[in-house]
Structures are given as C-alpha cells and as structure tokens.
Amino acid sequence: MSKRPNVLLIMTDQQRADSLGCLGNALASTPKIDGLAKRSAVFRNHHTPHQICAPSRSTLFSGHYARHHGLTRNGVALPEGTRLITHDLKSQGYKTHGVGKFHFQPILAGKEHAMPDSNAFWALPEANGWRGPFFGFETVDILIGEAVSATEGGHYAEWLGRVAPDAADLYLPENALEKPPEDLEEAWKSAIPCELHYNSWITDRACDFLREHDGADPFFLLTSFPDPHHPFAPPAPWCYMHDPLDMPMPNAKQDELDAMPSYIAETDSEEAQGSYVEFLRNPGPPREQGFLQTTKRISDASLRLAVAHTYGMVSMIDDCVGRILTELHRQGFADDTLIIFTSDHGELLGDHGLIRKGPSPYRALLNVPMLMAGPGVSPGERSGITSHLDLRSTLQDYLDLPATPTDGVSFADMLADPVASARDTLFAEYHPRTRLETYNQTILTPEWRFTYYPKRSDWGEMFHLTSDLGEHKNLYFEPEFETLRDDFISQLKTDFPPAPDAGGVSIATY
C-alpha cells in the first residue's frame, strides 16, 4: 500500500467478551462500540494466553509468550530492550503515542529503578516534564493503577492535582455517593465528578492527539482505559445507569467447585487477610495475583450491584469510545485508520461462584473482545481461534511491515476473508506470585479447554466446550477421558514444556 493506514488501538482492562451488546449481551448499553462492530471483523474466539494484566499486555505488544518476553507475573518489569509492535511502527515512520494504562513495569517499583510506570518515579527530578520515550512510544500520557490507586503517580495524578487539588479523595469508598455494602465494600458509587474521572481524562488526551496530529505521517495511538477492572466503582451518572434488580445472577452450578483444584476454595482464607481496597491503600506481604474469592459470603444483592456497576463502567467506556471515534472522523482520519478494540483479560464476576481472577484459566478470563475495522476489513463475525499472541504478526502483515519472528501466527487473511483459516490450538500459561504449586499450562482448542498443574497430580481441569461452554463440569479425572487427558499432557510436554521458573525477578508486590 502506498500510504500505510493509521492504527487506533483502544484497550480496556478486565473486560469479558460477553459484556458488549454486539457480542450478545442484551443488558449491555454499548451503542458506540456496537456501531463500530457493524463495520468490524468481530472475533468471537479471541483469547489472551495470560489472564493477568501485565503479562497479557506485554504479550499483545511483543507477540511472545510471557515465558519468552520475561514479564511472567505482576511485579516483574518488561526488559527495557524488548522489541514491541511500537518499535516496528516507529521504524517505518509512524508517530507513536500512548494514553492511559500501560502496566509494563510494577506500580510499586522503588525509586531506585526510575520506572515511569511506577508511582515512585513521579517524585524524582527526572519526572519533571517527562513524556517519553517509553517502550517504542515517542510520547505518552500515563495513568497508573485504577480507582483509589490512580491518583498517586503518573500524568493523570499530576493533572488532577493541578485542576482539582482536593478531588483525589472523592475516589475513596468512604466518600461514596452511597454507602457500599458491608459484604462487598469494593462496589460503590464513586463521588468523583465524571469530567475529572480518569476515563474522561484519557479520552480528552486521545482527542488532543488527534486534533494536533498533522497527518503528514501515519500514527499509532494507544488509548488504554483501566476499567472495568475492580473495584466496581463507576461515577455518576454511570453508577445509576443499570438497576441491580434487573441484573441476572451469575452463571454458577451447585457444588461445581468440588471437582476443581482445592486451592480455589482455599482462596477465601487469604481474603481474610484484608480486602482488595485495603491492599491498594497499604500493601502488605505479596498475595496471589487476581484476588480470587468465592462468593459464599457475598449476598445476591451485592453480586447484582457489582454486575450493574461493571455494566456502568462498560457504558462509560462506550461513551468515551464514541467521543474518540467522532474526533477521528472530524479530523478526517476515519477512512484511513485501522481501529482495534480489545481488553487484556476478563473477569469472573460471580460465574462459578467466583469473582475477580486467579490461577484457574476459565474462559471468562481468557476470552476477550476483539473488533477490527478499517481499510480492507470485511465486516462480520469470525469464529476461529485468535490470540493477543498473534496481533503483532497480524499488524506486520496487514501494514506491510518487515516481518519479525514471534510466537504468534498472523490472522491478517481473516480481516478480508471471514472464512479464512485460523489457529487450531492455543497454549496458555499462568505463573503464580506466591503459591507456586498453582503454576499451570493450558491447551485451548475449538472443542476443549485442558489445564495441567505440573506440580500437583491431584489437580487438573478439562472441559468439553462443545457441550459445556460455560465450563461447569470438570472431566479431568473421569475414567472415560483418561486417554485424551494423557494425550494433552504429552502434547504440552512436547510442544510447550513446563517452565515454572521462567521470567524476570519480582521487584515489587505488584
């Protein structure tokens, strides 16, 4: 192509694939994203191979499994020399800019590391006026964390401190518009005004970039929202948009966890060490990633409130996406831009009697939205398996960039051809932070999700997705599936050998 298209990558945090109207959710209010989907390739079976924030994000940008790029768990930093899609684009004349959440470095990394993705960096002299470069981005507007932790460092925290010095406290649950429920204190109605909220700030900065871009060179713009990640705390009017009484109860079957690895139910004992909000305010000893918890001690009313607030956060993001797409059109870039909408991973949100995320790679965590619209893209659904692992190779093909070896496979052919072939197998992997025996590996096929725990022969997960898409009946120890189970284990040992010790050194709690 004579002039390469621009690329607008819109990314959310912890958003399930089934949270959008265009992907079948009748209760979701996402008209702007649904409108984008009508002119998009809609990938229904798009997955991340890592259900934790930082590893997944680094995989999307690098095209490598976490075991190869090194950021295997939150608290580890992506090595400075890691080459990402941003480097590919910058080398070919793209203006690269990122707004919002990156999470390539630990939020709590000490000041001696001088990492811009950490809060400590912003108290250093070198933070004054700093806007990049950062991992292939020429310039950035950084937000760090989410909810109560988003006001401690980064460009957003600096901006909020200038324009509304006392507003940071409005994010706190004790200042909520209504008192949070006692059995789920992280579901509250945030008192921060919508115009001061980080989602609005991210949208404003993205629109500023589009207005200021001269169009001489193509651009790559990352717009990365930290929601709908828990806490479940949207501001008004979004916190009132969905009535909890209208929310369905999560999809859970009685006693289904009895056949699952025992650590899942045991996570409640760790939860007794303190709530997630308390951990954000005053992190103590490291805890396992994801803050997995059963819903045994959470009332139906509180669960419905969390679901309603999640839909509210998604609706707020939808409104922000609408503003960005309007600005893209206003500046004359709409016809020459590849627009991508996705998320780093999903959220259990009560399914299986669990909330948040954790070591077990349920599809609610691995399956994320992926919409792609732009020049040469044929609208319609794609049913084949695709992955964050594949995006860098896909963009290299689509944009005619020099090819770089990755762990992924390009699905660029699927953009123009809805029936083009896709991958038939995807590996996934979880590297734990504290409970090392929960290290696991997964094989995902159109028919099966198989998960193996190399350190625990008494744990395993095996779901027949054709008959049990919701993953409620674990077949791992059923005698009739013993041969297939052994075949999957053999495949992992041959094609994706266990690597529990892979990755860099943890330099912070998260």
Short mmCIF file of C-alpha atoms in Angstrom, two decimals:
data_model
loop_
_atom_site.label_atom_id
_atom_site.label_comp_id
_atom_site.label_asym_id
_atom_site.label_seq_id
_atom_site.Cartn_x
_atom_site.Cartn_y
_atom_site.Cartn_z
CA MET A 1 0.00 0.00 0.00
CA SER A 2 1.31 3.47 -0.93
CA LYS A 3 0.48 5.09 2.41
CA ARG A 4 0.04 2.86 5.39
CA PRO A 5 -3.13 3.28 7.45
CA ASN A 6 -3.13 4.82 10.90
CA VAL A 7 -3.76 2.46 13.81
CA LEU A 8 -6.01 3.27 16.77
CA LEU A 9 -5.79 0.60 19.47
CA ILE A 10 -8.47 1.01 22.15
CA MET A 11 -7.86 -1.25 25.11
CA THR A 12 -9.74 -1.88 28.34
CA ASP A 13 -8.78 -3.77 31.50
CA GLN A 14 -10.54 -6.89 32.77
CA GLN A 15 -13.44 -6.86 30.29
CA ARG A 16 -15.16 -10.09 29.34
CA ALA A 17 -16.03 -10.79 25.73
CA ASP A 18 -19.71 -11.17 26.62
CA SER A 19 -20.02 -7.69 28.13
CA LEU A 20 -20.96 -5.98 24.86
CA GLY A 21 -24.26 -5.77 23.07
CA CYS A 22 -22.61 -6.68 19.77
CA LEU A 23 -21.42 -9.93 21.34
CA GLY A 24 -24.86 -10.95 22.51
CA ASN A 25 -25.40 -9.19 25.84
CA ALA A 26 -28.97 -7.93 25.83
CA LEU A 27 -28.48 -5.94 29.04
CA ALA A 28 -25.35 -4.08 27.98
CA SER A 29 -25.69 -0.50 26.80
CA THR A 30 -22.82 -0.11 24.33
CA PRO A 31 -24.25 1.66 21.26
CA LYS A 32 -20.97 3.24 20.11
CA ILE A 33 -18.95 0.03 20.28
CA ASP A 34 -21.86 -1.88 18.75
CA GLY A 35 -21.85 0.63 15.89
CA LEU A 36 -18.13 0.03 15.42
CA ALA A 37 -18.80 -3.73 15.40
CA LYS A 38 -21.17 -3.37 12.44
CA ARG A 39 -18.22 -2.39 10.26
CA SER A 40 -15.70 -4.64 12.00
CA ALA A 41 -14.32 -8.11 11.81
CA VAL A 42 -15.73 -9.45 15.09
CA PHE A 43 -13.55 -12.20 16.53
CA ARG A 44 -15.76 -14.29 18.83
CA ASN A 45 -12.99 -16.67 19.88
CA HIS A 46 -10.21 -14.23 20.63
CA HIS A 47 -8.12 -15.09 23.71
CA THR A 48 -5.25 -13.92 25.81
CA PRO A 49 -2.76 -16.64 26.80
CA HIS A 50 -2.26 -14.97 30.20
CA GLN A 51 -5.19 -13.91 32.39
CA ILE A 52 -3.16 -11.42 34.45
CA CYS A 53 -2.73 -7.75 33.44
CA ALA A 54 0.97 -7.14 32.87
CA PRO A 55 1.88 -10.49 31.24
CA SER A 56 -1.09 -10.23 28.87
CA ARG A 57 -0.32 -6.66 27.84
CA SER A 58 3.33 -7.45 27.18
CA THR A 59 2.29 -10.45 25.09
CA LEU A 60 -0.11 -8.39 22.99
CA PHE A 61 2.59 -5.84 22.18
CA SER A 62 5.52 -8.24 21.77
CA GLY A 63 3.89 -11.27 20.13
CA HIS A 64 5.65 -13.57 22.58
CA TYR A 65 4.52 -15.75 25.45
CA ALA A 66 5.38 -14.39 28.88
CA ARG A 67 7.99 -17.13 29.32
CA HIS A 68 9.88 -15.52 26.42
CA HIS A 69 9.39 -11.78 26.97
CA GLY A 70 10.07 -12.23 30.69
CA LEU A 71 7.15 -10.41 32.33
CA THR A 72 5.56 -13.56 33.72
CA ARG A 73 3.77 -12.05 36.73
CA ASN A 74 2.72 -8.68 38.08
CA GLY A 75 5.67 -7.23 40.00
CA VAL A 76 8.17 -8.08 37.24
CA ALA A 77 9.29 -5.43 34.74
CA LEU A 78 9.33 -5.91 30.99
CA PRO A 79 13.04 -5.79 30.00
CA GLU A 80 13.95 -2.40 28.55
CA GLY A 81 15.30 -3.85 25.31
CA THR A 82 12.17 -5.83 24.45
CA ARG A 83 11.04 -5.03 20.93
CA LEU A 84 7.31 -4.35 20.54
CA ILE A 85 4.94 -3.52 17.71
CA THR A 86 5.51 0.14 18.59
CA HIS A 87 9.17 -0.23 17.61
CA ASP A 88 8.16 -1.87 14.33
CA LEU A 89 5.86 1.03 13.55
CA LYS A 90 8.20 3.78 14.67
CA SER A 91 10.96 2.40 12.45
CA GLN A 92 8.61 2.73 9.48
CA GLY A 93 7.76 6.37 10.08
CA TYR A 94 4.76 6.10 12.38
CA LYS A 95 4.12 8.70 15.06
CA THR A 96 3.59 6.53 18.17
CA HIS A 97 1.68 7.87 21.16
CA GLY A 98 0.05 6.16 24.13
CA VAL A 99 -2.57 7.38 26.59
CA GLY A 100 -3.72 5.69 29.78
CA LYS A 101 -2.68 2.43 31.41
CA PHE A 102 0.43 0.61 30.18
CA HIS A 103 1.50 -1.67 33.08
CA PHE A 104 4.82 -2.71 31.55
CA GLN A 105 6.51 -2.04 34.90
CA PRO A 106 5.49 -2.67 38.53
CA ILE A 107 3.35 0.06 40.06
CA LEU A 108 5.23 -0.25 43.37
CA ALA A 109 8.77 -0.45 41.95
CA GLY A 110 11.15 1.55 44.14
CA LYS A 111 12.52 4.94 43.11
CA GLU A 112 15.96 3.38 42.57
CA HIS A 113 14.53 1.72 39.45
CA ALA A 114 13.32 5.06 38.00
CA MET A 115 10.47 3.37 36.12
CA PRO A 116 7.83 5.75 34.70
CA ASP A 117 5.12 3.11 35.14
CA SER A 118 5.70 3.21 38.91
CA ASN A 119 4.41 5.72 41.44
CA ALA A 120 7.87 6.31 42.92
CA PHE A 121 9.23 7.69 39.63
CA TRP A 122 6.96 10.72 39.85
CA ALA A 123 8.69 12.05 42.94
CA LEU A 124 12.06 12.08 41.15
CA PRO A 125 13.52 15.19 39.47
CA GLU A 126 13.64 13.42 36.09
CA ALA A 127 9.84 13.12 36.11
CA ASN A 128 9.52 16.88 35.64
CA GLY A 129 8.24 17.40 32.10
CA TRP A 130 8.86 13.77 31.12
CA ARG A 131 6.59 12.37 28.39
CA GLY A 132 8.72 9.63 26.86
CA PRO A 133 10.12 7.85 25.00
CA PHE A 134 8.69 4.68 26.54
CA PHE A 135 8.85 1.17 25.01
CA GLY A 136 8.62 2.42 21.42
CA PHE A 137 6.13 5.19 22.18
CA GLU A 138 7.62 8.56 21.26
CA THR A 139 5.29 10.30 23.69
CA VAL A 140 2.92 9.14 26.41
CA ASP A 141 0.28 10.37 28.84
CA ILE A 142 0.49 7.79 31.62
CA LEU A 143 -2.12 6.69 34.13
CA ILE A 144 -1.06 4.26 36.84
CA GLY A 145 -3.45 1.82 38.52
CA GLU A 146 -7.21 2.15 38.84
CA ALA A 147 -9.86 3.51 41.25
CA VAL A 148 -8.31 4.55 44.58
CA SER A 149 -4.76 3.94 43.33
CA ALA A 150 -4.95 6.09 40.18
CA THR A 151 -4.13 9.38 41.91
CA GLU A 152 -0.67 8.57 43.29
CA GLY A 153 1.56 8.82 40.23
CA GLY A 154 1.61 9.48 36.51
CA HIS A 155 0.43 12.30 34.27
CA TYR A 156 -3.19 11.89 35.33
CA ALA A 157 -2.34 12.28 39.02
CA GLU A 158 -0.30 15.40 38.21
CA TRP A 159 -3.16 16.84 36.15
CA LEU A 160 -5.79 16.13 38.82
CA GLY A 161 -3.57 17.71 41.47
CA ARG A 162 -3.39 20.89 39.39
CA VAL A 163 -7.01 21.29 38.32
CA ALA A 164 -8.76 19.93 41.43
CA PRO A 165 -6.32 19.52 44.33
CA ASP A 166 -8.88 18.01 46.71
CA ALA A 167 -10.60 15.72 44.21
CA ALA A 168 -8.43 12.63 44.76
CA ASP A 169 -10.28 11.83 48.00
CA LEU A 170 -13.53 11.59 46.04
CA TYR A 171 -12.34 8.23 44.68
CA LEU A 172 -12.36 6.75 48.19
CA PRO A 173 -15.20 4.43 49.28
CA GLU A 174 -15.80 6.42 52.49
CA ASN A 175 -16.75 9.40 50.31
CA ALA A 176 -19.02 7.37 48.02
CA LEU A 177 -22.39 8.70 46.90
CA GLU A 178 -23.94 5.78 48.78
CA LYS A 179 -22.53 3.53 51.49
CA PRO A 180 -21.03 0.35 49.98
CA PRO A 181 -22.49 -2.99 51.08
CA GLU A 182 -20.69 -4.50 54.05
CA ASP A 183 -20.21 -7.84 52.31
CA LEU A 184 -18.63 -6.31 49.18
CA GLU A 185 -17.05 -3.00 50.08
CA GLU A 186 -15.38 -2.64 46.69
CA ALA A 187 -18.73 -1.99 45.00
CA TRP A 188 -19.52 1.68 45.48
CA LYS A 189 -20.73 4.74 43.63
CA SER A 190 -17.71 6.97 43.18
CA ALA A 191 -18.11 10.63 44.09
CA ILE A 192 -15.50 11.84 41.60
CA PRO A 193 -17.25 14.05 39.00
CA CYS A 194 -17.39 12.44 35.58
CA GLU A 195 -15.38 15.23 33.98
CA LEU A 196 -12.50 14.63 36.42
CA HIS A 197 -12.58 10.85 36.17
CA TYR A 198 -9.57 9.14 34.60
CA ASN A 199 -11.64 7.70 31.76
CA SER A 200 -12.63 11.23 30.76
CA TRP A 201 -9.04 12.42 31.06
CA ILE A 202 -7.81 9.56 28.87
CA THR A 203 -10.44 10.39 26.26
CA ASP A 204 -9.55 14.09 26.33
CA ARG A 205 -5.85 13.33 25.83
CA ALA A 206 -6.59 10.94 22.95
CA CYS A 207 -8.73 13.58 21.26
CA ASP A 208 -6.00 16.17 21.83
CA PHE A 209 -3.55 13.91 19.99
CA LEU A 210 -5.92 13.51 17.04
CA ARG A 211 -6.50 17.27 16.84
CA GLU A 212 -2.77 18.02 16.98
CA HIS A 213 -1.61 15.36 14.53
CA ASP A 214 -0.71 16.98 11.21
CA GLY A 215 -1.37 13.90 9.08
CA ALA A 216 1.99 14.00 7.34
CA ASP A 217 2.92 10.61 8.73
CA PRO A 218 0.67 7.76 9.86
CA PHE A 219 0.06 7.39 13.59
CA PHE A 220 -0.29 4.61 16.12
CA LEU A 221 -2.43 5.73 19.06
CA LEU A 222 -2.96 3.52 22.10
CA THR A 223 -5.93 4.57 24.21
CA SER A 224 -5.94 2.34 27.27
CA PHE A 225 -8.72 2.50 29.89
CA PRO A 226 -8.15 0.93 33.36
CA ASP A 227 -11.83 -0.04 33.70
CA PRO A 228 -13.96 -2.18 34.09
CA HIS A 229 -11.32 -3.65 36.44
CA HIS A 230 -12.48 -4.00 40.03
CA PRO A 231 -13.17 -2.16 42.35
CA PHE A 232 -16.67 -1.88 40.92
CA ALA A 233 -16.87 1.88 41.40
CA PRO A 234 -18.11 3.98 38.48
CA PRO A 235 -19.01 7.67 38.92
CA ALA A 236 -22.41 9.23 38.29
CA PRO A 237 -24.34 9.01 36.04
CA TRP A 238 -22.88 5.62 35.07
CA CYS A 239 -23.24 4.12 38.54
CA TYR A 240 -27.01 4.62 38.26
CA MET A 241 -27.42 3.53 34.65
CA HIS A 242 -28.15 -0.15 35.33
CA ASP A 243 -30.59 -1.25 38.03
CA PRO A 244 -29.15 -4.09 40.13
CA LEU A 245 -32.63 -5.63 40.30
CA ASP A 246 -32.51 -6.07 36.52
CA MET A 247 -29.19 -7.91 36.63
CA PRO A 248 -29.22 -11.70 36.30
CA MET A 249 -27.45 -13.82 38.86
CA PRO A 250 -24.05 -15.10 37.68
CA ASN A 251 -23.77 -18.46 35.97
CA ALA A 252 -22.86 -20.91 38.73
CA LYS A 253 -23.82 -24.53 39.36
CA GLN A 254 -24.26 -26.03 42.80
CA ASP A 255 -21.14 -27.83 44.06
CA GLU A 256 -19.25 -27.35 40.77
CA LEU A 257 -16.11 -26.25 42.64
CA ASP A 258 -15.97 -29.61 44.43
CA ALA A 259 -14.41 -31.13 41.29
CA MET A 260 -11.95 -28.26 40.83
CA PRO A 261 -8.45 -27.87 42.30
CA SER A 262 -8.68 -27.35 46.05
CA TYR A 263 -6.81 -24.03 46.08
CA ILE A 264 -9.83 -22.30 44.55
CA ALA A 265 -11.99 -22.68 47.64
CA GLU A 266 -8.96 -22.03 49.85
CA THR A 267 -8.55 -18.52 48.43
CA ASP A 268 -11.12 -17.29 50.95
CA SER A 269 -8.61 -17.81 53.75
CA GLU A 270 -6.24 -15.40 52.01
CA GLU A 271 -9.06 -12.94 51.53
CA ALA A 272 -9.41 -12.84 55.31
CA GLN A 273 -6.04 -11.06 55.40
CA GLY A 274 -7.80 -7.92 54.22
CA SER A 275 -9.85 -6.56 51.35
CA TYR A 276 -8.58 -5.58 47.94
CA VAL A 277 -9.18 -1.90 48.69
CA GLU A 278 -7.17 -2.17 51.91
CA PHE A 279 -4.37 -3.84 49.93
CA LEU A 280 -4.30 -0.99 47.41
CA ARG A 281 -4.02 1.56 50.19
CA ASN A 282 -1.45 -0.26 52.28
CA PRO A 283 0.09 -3.27 50.53
CA GLY A 284 1.44 -5.79 52.95
CA PRO A 285 3.11 -9.09 52.09
CA PRO A 286 2.65 -10.27 48.49
CA ARG A 287 -0.61 -12.05 47.78
CA GLU A 288 -1.56 -14.24 44.86
CA GLN A 289 -2.45 -12.34 41.71
CA GLY A 290 -6.05 -11.64 40.84
CA PHE A 291 -7.50 -11.67 44.37
CA LEU A 292 -9.68 -14.65 43.55
CA GLN A 293 -12.54 -15.08 46.02
CA THR A 294 -15.61 -17.28 46.24
CA THR A 295 -18.99 -15.61 46.53
CA LYS A 296 -20.05 -17.63 49.57
CA ARG A 297 -20.01 -14.58 51.84
CA ILE A 298 -21.49 -12.19 49.28
CA SER A 299 -25.24 -11.67 49.08
CA ASP A 300 -27.21 -11.88 45.86
CA ALA A 301 -27.97 -8.17 46.16
CA SER A 302 -24.28 -7.27 46.39
CA LEU A 303 -23.40 -9.50 43.45
CA ARG A 304 -26.08 -7.85 41.35
CA LEU A 305 -24.70 -4.45 42.38
CA ALA A 306 -21.21 -5.47 41.22
CA VAL A 307 -22.64 -6.63 37.89
CA ALA A 308 -24.65 -3.40 37.49
CA HIS A 309 -21.59 -1.29 38.26
CA THR A 310 -19.48 -3.31 35.81
CA TYR A 311 -22.04 -2.63 33.09
CA GLY A 312 -21.95 1.02 34.14
CA MET A 313 -18.18 1.15 33.71
CA VAL A 314 -18.50 -0.51 30.30
CA SER A 315 -21.16 2.04 29.32
CA MET A 316 -18.89 4.89 30.39
CA ILE A 317 -16.09 3.47 28.25
CA ASP A 318 -18.55 3.13 25.37
CA ASP A 319 -19.34 6.84 25.65
CA CYS A 320 -15.62 7.62 25.66
CA VAL A 321 -15.07 5.45 22.58
CA GLY A 322 -17.85 7.36 20.85
CA ARG A 323 -16.11 10.66 21.56
CA ILE A 324 -12.80 9.36 20.18
CA LEU A 325 -14.40 7.97 17.02
CA THR A 326 -16.20 11.29 16.49
CA GLU A 327 -12.90 13.16 16.76
CA LEU A 328 -11.24 10.68 14.41
CA HIS A 329 -13.95 11.47 11.84
CA ARG A 330 -13.81 15.21 12.49
CA GLN A 331 -10.09 15.29 11.79
CA GLY A 332 -10.51 13.36 8.53
CA PHE A 333 -8.71 10.20 9.66
CA ALA A 334 -11.65 7.79 9.83
CA ASP A 335 -11.30 6.28 6.35
CA ASP A 336 -7.56 5.71 6.70
CA THR A 337 -7.42 4.17 10.18
CA LEU A 338 -7.43 0.59 11.39
CA ILE A 339 -9.45 0.64 14.62
CA ILE A 340 -8.90 -2.15 17.14
CA PHE A 341 -10.94 -2.66 20.30
CA THR A 342 -9.90 -5.29 22.85
CA SER A 343 -9.11 -5.96 26.52
CA ASP A 344 -6.19 -7.52 28.34
CA HIS A 345 -8.26 -10.26 30.08
CA GLY A 346 -11.67 -10.94 31.55
CA GLU A 347 -13.44 -11.11 34.92
CA LEU A 348 -15.29 -13.98 36.64
CA LEU A 349 -17.97 -11.63 38.03
CA GLY A 350 -19.66 -14.35 40.07
CA ASP A 351 -19.58 -17.13 37.49
CA HIS A 352 -18.68 -20.49 39.06
CA GLY A 353 -19.23 -18.86 42.45
CA LEU A 354 -16.06 -16.74 41.99
CA ILE A 355 -15.17 -13.09 41.46
CA ARG A 356 -12.16 -11.24 40.10
CA LYS A 357 -9.50 -13.55 38.58
CA GLY A 358 -6.87 -16.07 39.59
CA PRO A 359 -4.77 -19.05 38.54
CA SER A 360 -7.60 -21.08 37.01
CA PRO A 361 -7.91 -20.05 33.33
CA TYR A 362 -11.66 -20.05 32.92
CA ARG A 363 -12.86 -18.80 29.54
CA ALA A 364 -14.44 -15.81 31.32
CA LEU A 365 -10.83 -14.72 31.88
CA LEU A 366 -9.18 -15.82 28.63
CA ASN A 367 -11.90 -14.91 26.11
CA VAL A 368 -11.85 -11.16 25.42
CA PRO A 369 -13.44 -8.84 22.85
CA MET A 370 -11.60 -8.20 19.58
CA LEU A 371 -13.07 -5.88 16.98
CA MET A 372 -11.09 -4.63 13.98
CA ALA A 373 -12.40 -2.13 11.44
CA GLY A 374 -10.62 -0.26 8.68
CA PRO A 375 -9.39 -0.31 5.10
CA GLY A 376 -9.68 -3.74 3.54
CA VAL A 377 -11.51 -5.28 6.50
CA SER A 378 -14.65 -7.21 5.65
CA PRO A 379 -17.34 -6.80 8.34
CA GLY A 380 -18.79 -9.87 10.01
CA GLU A 381 -18.10 -12.50 12.62
CA ARG A 382 -15.05 -14.75 12.73
CA SER A 383 -15.39 -17.99 14.65
CA GLY A 384 -11.79 -19.27 14.52
CA ILE A 385 -9.41 -19.05 17.47
CA THR A 386 -7.20 -15.96 17.51
CA SER A 387 -4.99 -14.55 20.24
CA HIS A 388 -3.22 -11.49 21.60
CA LEU A 389 -0.14 -13.52 20.78
CA ASP A 390 -0.97 -13.06 17.08
CA LEU A 391 -1.66 -9.33 16.91
CA ARG A 392 1.90 -8.15 16.25
CA SER A 393 2.36 -10.59 13.35
CA THR A 394 -1.08 -9.66 12.04
CA LEU A 395 -0.27 -5.94 12.01
CA GLN A 396 3.07 -6.63 10.34
CA ASP A 397 1.21 -8.44 7.54
CA TYR A 398 -1.68 -6.01 7.28
CA LEU A 399 0.53 -2.89 7.27
CA ASP A 400 3.26 -4.45 5.11
CA LEU A 401 5.90 -4.02 7.82
CA PRO A 402 9.12 -6.04 7.90
CA ALA A 403 8.37 -9.44 9.41
CA THR A 404 9.72 -10.28 12.84
CA PRO A 405 9.76 -13.80 14.30
CA THR A 406 7.22 -14.11 17.11
CA ASP A 407 5.38 -16.87 18.96
CA GLY A 408 2.18 -15.84 17.18
CA VAL A 409 0.64 -16.52 13.79
CA SER A 410 -0.81 -13.80 11.62
CA PHE A 411 -4.57 -13.74 11.15
CA ALA A 412 -4.36 -10.91 8.60
CA ASP A 413 -6.08 -13.11 5.99
CA MET A 414 -9.14 -13.26 8.27
CA LEU A 415 -9.54 -9.47 8.08
CA ALA A 416 -10.52 -9.60 4.43
CA ASP A 417 -11.90 -13.14 4.34
CA PRO A 418 -14.33 -14.20 7.11
CA VAL A 419 -13.82 -17.89 6.33
CA ALA A 420 -10.02 -17.84 6.21
CA SER A 421 -8.41 -20.48 8.38
CA ALA A 422 -7.41 -19.75 11.98
CA ARG A 423 -5.17 -21.47 14.51
CA ASP A 424 -6.49 -24.78 15.83
CA THR A 425 -4.63 -24.71 19.16
CA LEU A 426 -3.58 -22.04 21.63
CA PHE A 427 -1.38 -22.56 24.66
CA ALA A 428 -1.94 -20.51 27.79
CA GLU A 429 0.11 -20.26 30.96
CA TYR A 430 -0.14 -18.89 34.49
CA HIS A 431 2.93 -18.03 36.56
CA PRO A 432 1.96 -17.54 40.22
CA ARG A 433 3.34 -14.93 42.59
CA THR A 434 3.07 -16.67 45.96
CA ARG A 435 1.56 -20.15 45.71
CA LEU A 436 3.99 -21.84 43.33
CA GLU A 437 2.02 -25.08 43.02
CA THR A 438 -0.70 -23.20 41.15
CA TYR A 439 1.57 -22.80 38.10
CA ASN A 440 -0.45 -24.22 35.22
CA GLN A 441 -0.49 -24.71 31.47
CA THR A 442 -3.49 -24.83 29.19
CA ILE A 443 -4.35 -26.17 25.76
CA LEU A 444 -7.33 -24.47 24.13
CA THR A 445 -8.96 -25.93 21.01
CA PRO A 446 -12.37 -25.31 19.46
CA GLU A 447 -13.63 -28.35 21.39
CA TRP A 448 -11.60 -28.46 24.61
CA ARG A 449 -10.03 -26.41 27.39
CA PHE A 450 -7.43 -28.56 29.16
CA THR A 451 -5.35 -27.30 32.11
CA TYR A 452 -2.42 -29.15 33.67
CA TYR A 453 -0.69 -28.43 37.01
CA PRO A 454 2.82 -29.95 36.72
CA LYS A 455 3.47 -29.66 40.47
CA ARG A 456 0.15 -31.21 41.57
CA SER A 457 -1.00 -34.51 40.10
CA ASP A 458 -4.24 -34.23 42.11
CA TRP A 459 -5.23 -31.04 40.30
CA GLY A 460 -6.40 -30.63 36.73
CA GLU A 461 -9.15 -29.11 34.59
CA MET A 462 -10.75 -30.45 31.43
CA PHE A 463 -13.89 -29.02 29.84
CA HIS A 464 -15.68 -30.12 26.70
CA LEU A 465 -16.58 -26.73 25.25
CA THR A 466 -18.91 -28.11 22.61
CA SER A 467 -21.32 -29.43 25.25
CA ASP A 468 -20.23 -27.31 28.25
CA LEU A 469 -19.20 -23.87 27.01
CA GLY A 470 -19.78 -22.43 30.48
CA GLU A 471 -17.19 -24.83 31.95
CA HIS A 472 -19.21 -26.27 34.82
CA LYS A 473 -18.33 -29.99 34.62
CA ASN A 474 -14.67 -30.82 35.15
CA LEU A 475 -13.88 -34.07 33.29
CA TYR A 476 -10.18 -34.26 34.19
CA PHE A 477 -10.47 -37.31 36.43
CA GLU A 478 -13.33 -39.04 34.63
CA PRO A 479 -12.12 -42.53 33.57
CA GLU A 480 -13.55 -42.35 30.06
CA PHE A 481 -11.34 -39.33 29.28
CA GLU A 482 -8.10 -40.77 30.63
CA THR A 483 -6.56 -41.41 27.20
CA LEU A 484 -7.39 -37.95 25.91
CA ARG A 485 -6.09 -36.42 29.14
CA ASP A 486 -2.78 -38.25 28.74
CA ASP A 487 -2.55 -37.13 25.11
CA PHE A 488 -2.99 -33.49 26.15
CA ILE A 489 -0.31 -33.84 28.83
CA SER A 490 2.05 -35.40 26.31
CA GLN A 491 1.35 -32.57 23.87
CA LEU A 492 2.20 -29.97 26.50
CA LYS A 493 5.42 -31.71 27.49
CA THR A 494 6.48 -31.90 23.84
CA ASP A 495 5.27 -28.61 22.37
CA PHE A 496 5.08 -26.32 25.42
CA PRO A 497 7.26 -27.84 28.16
CA PRO A 498 6.65 -26.67 31.73
CA ALA A 499 8.59 -23.50 32.57
CA PRO A 500 7.56 -22.59 36.12
CA ASP A 501 10.77 -20.66 36.77
CA ALA A 502 10.65 -18.54 33.62
CA GLY A 503 10.63 -14.78 33.79
CA GLY A 504 12.43 -11.94 35.49
CA VAL A 505 12.90 -11.15 39.15
CA SER A 506 9.99 -9.69 41.11
CA ILE A 507 10.98 -6.20 42.20
CA ALA A 508 7.70 -5.18 43.85
CA THR A 509 4.49 -6.60 45.28
CA TYR A 510 2.72 -5.55 42.07
#
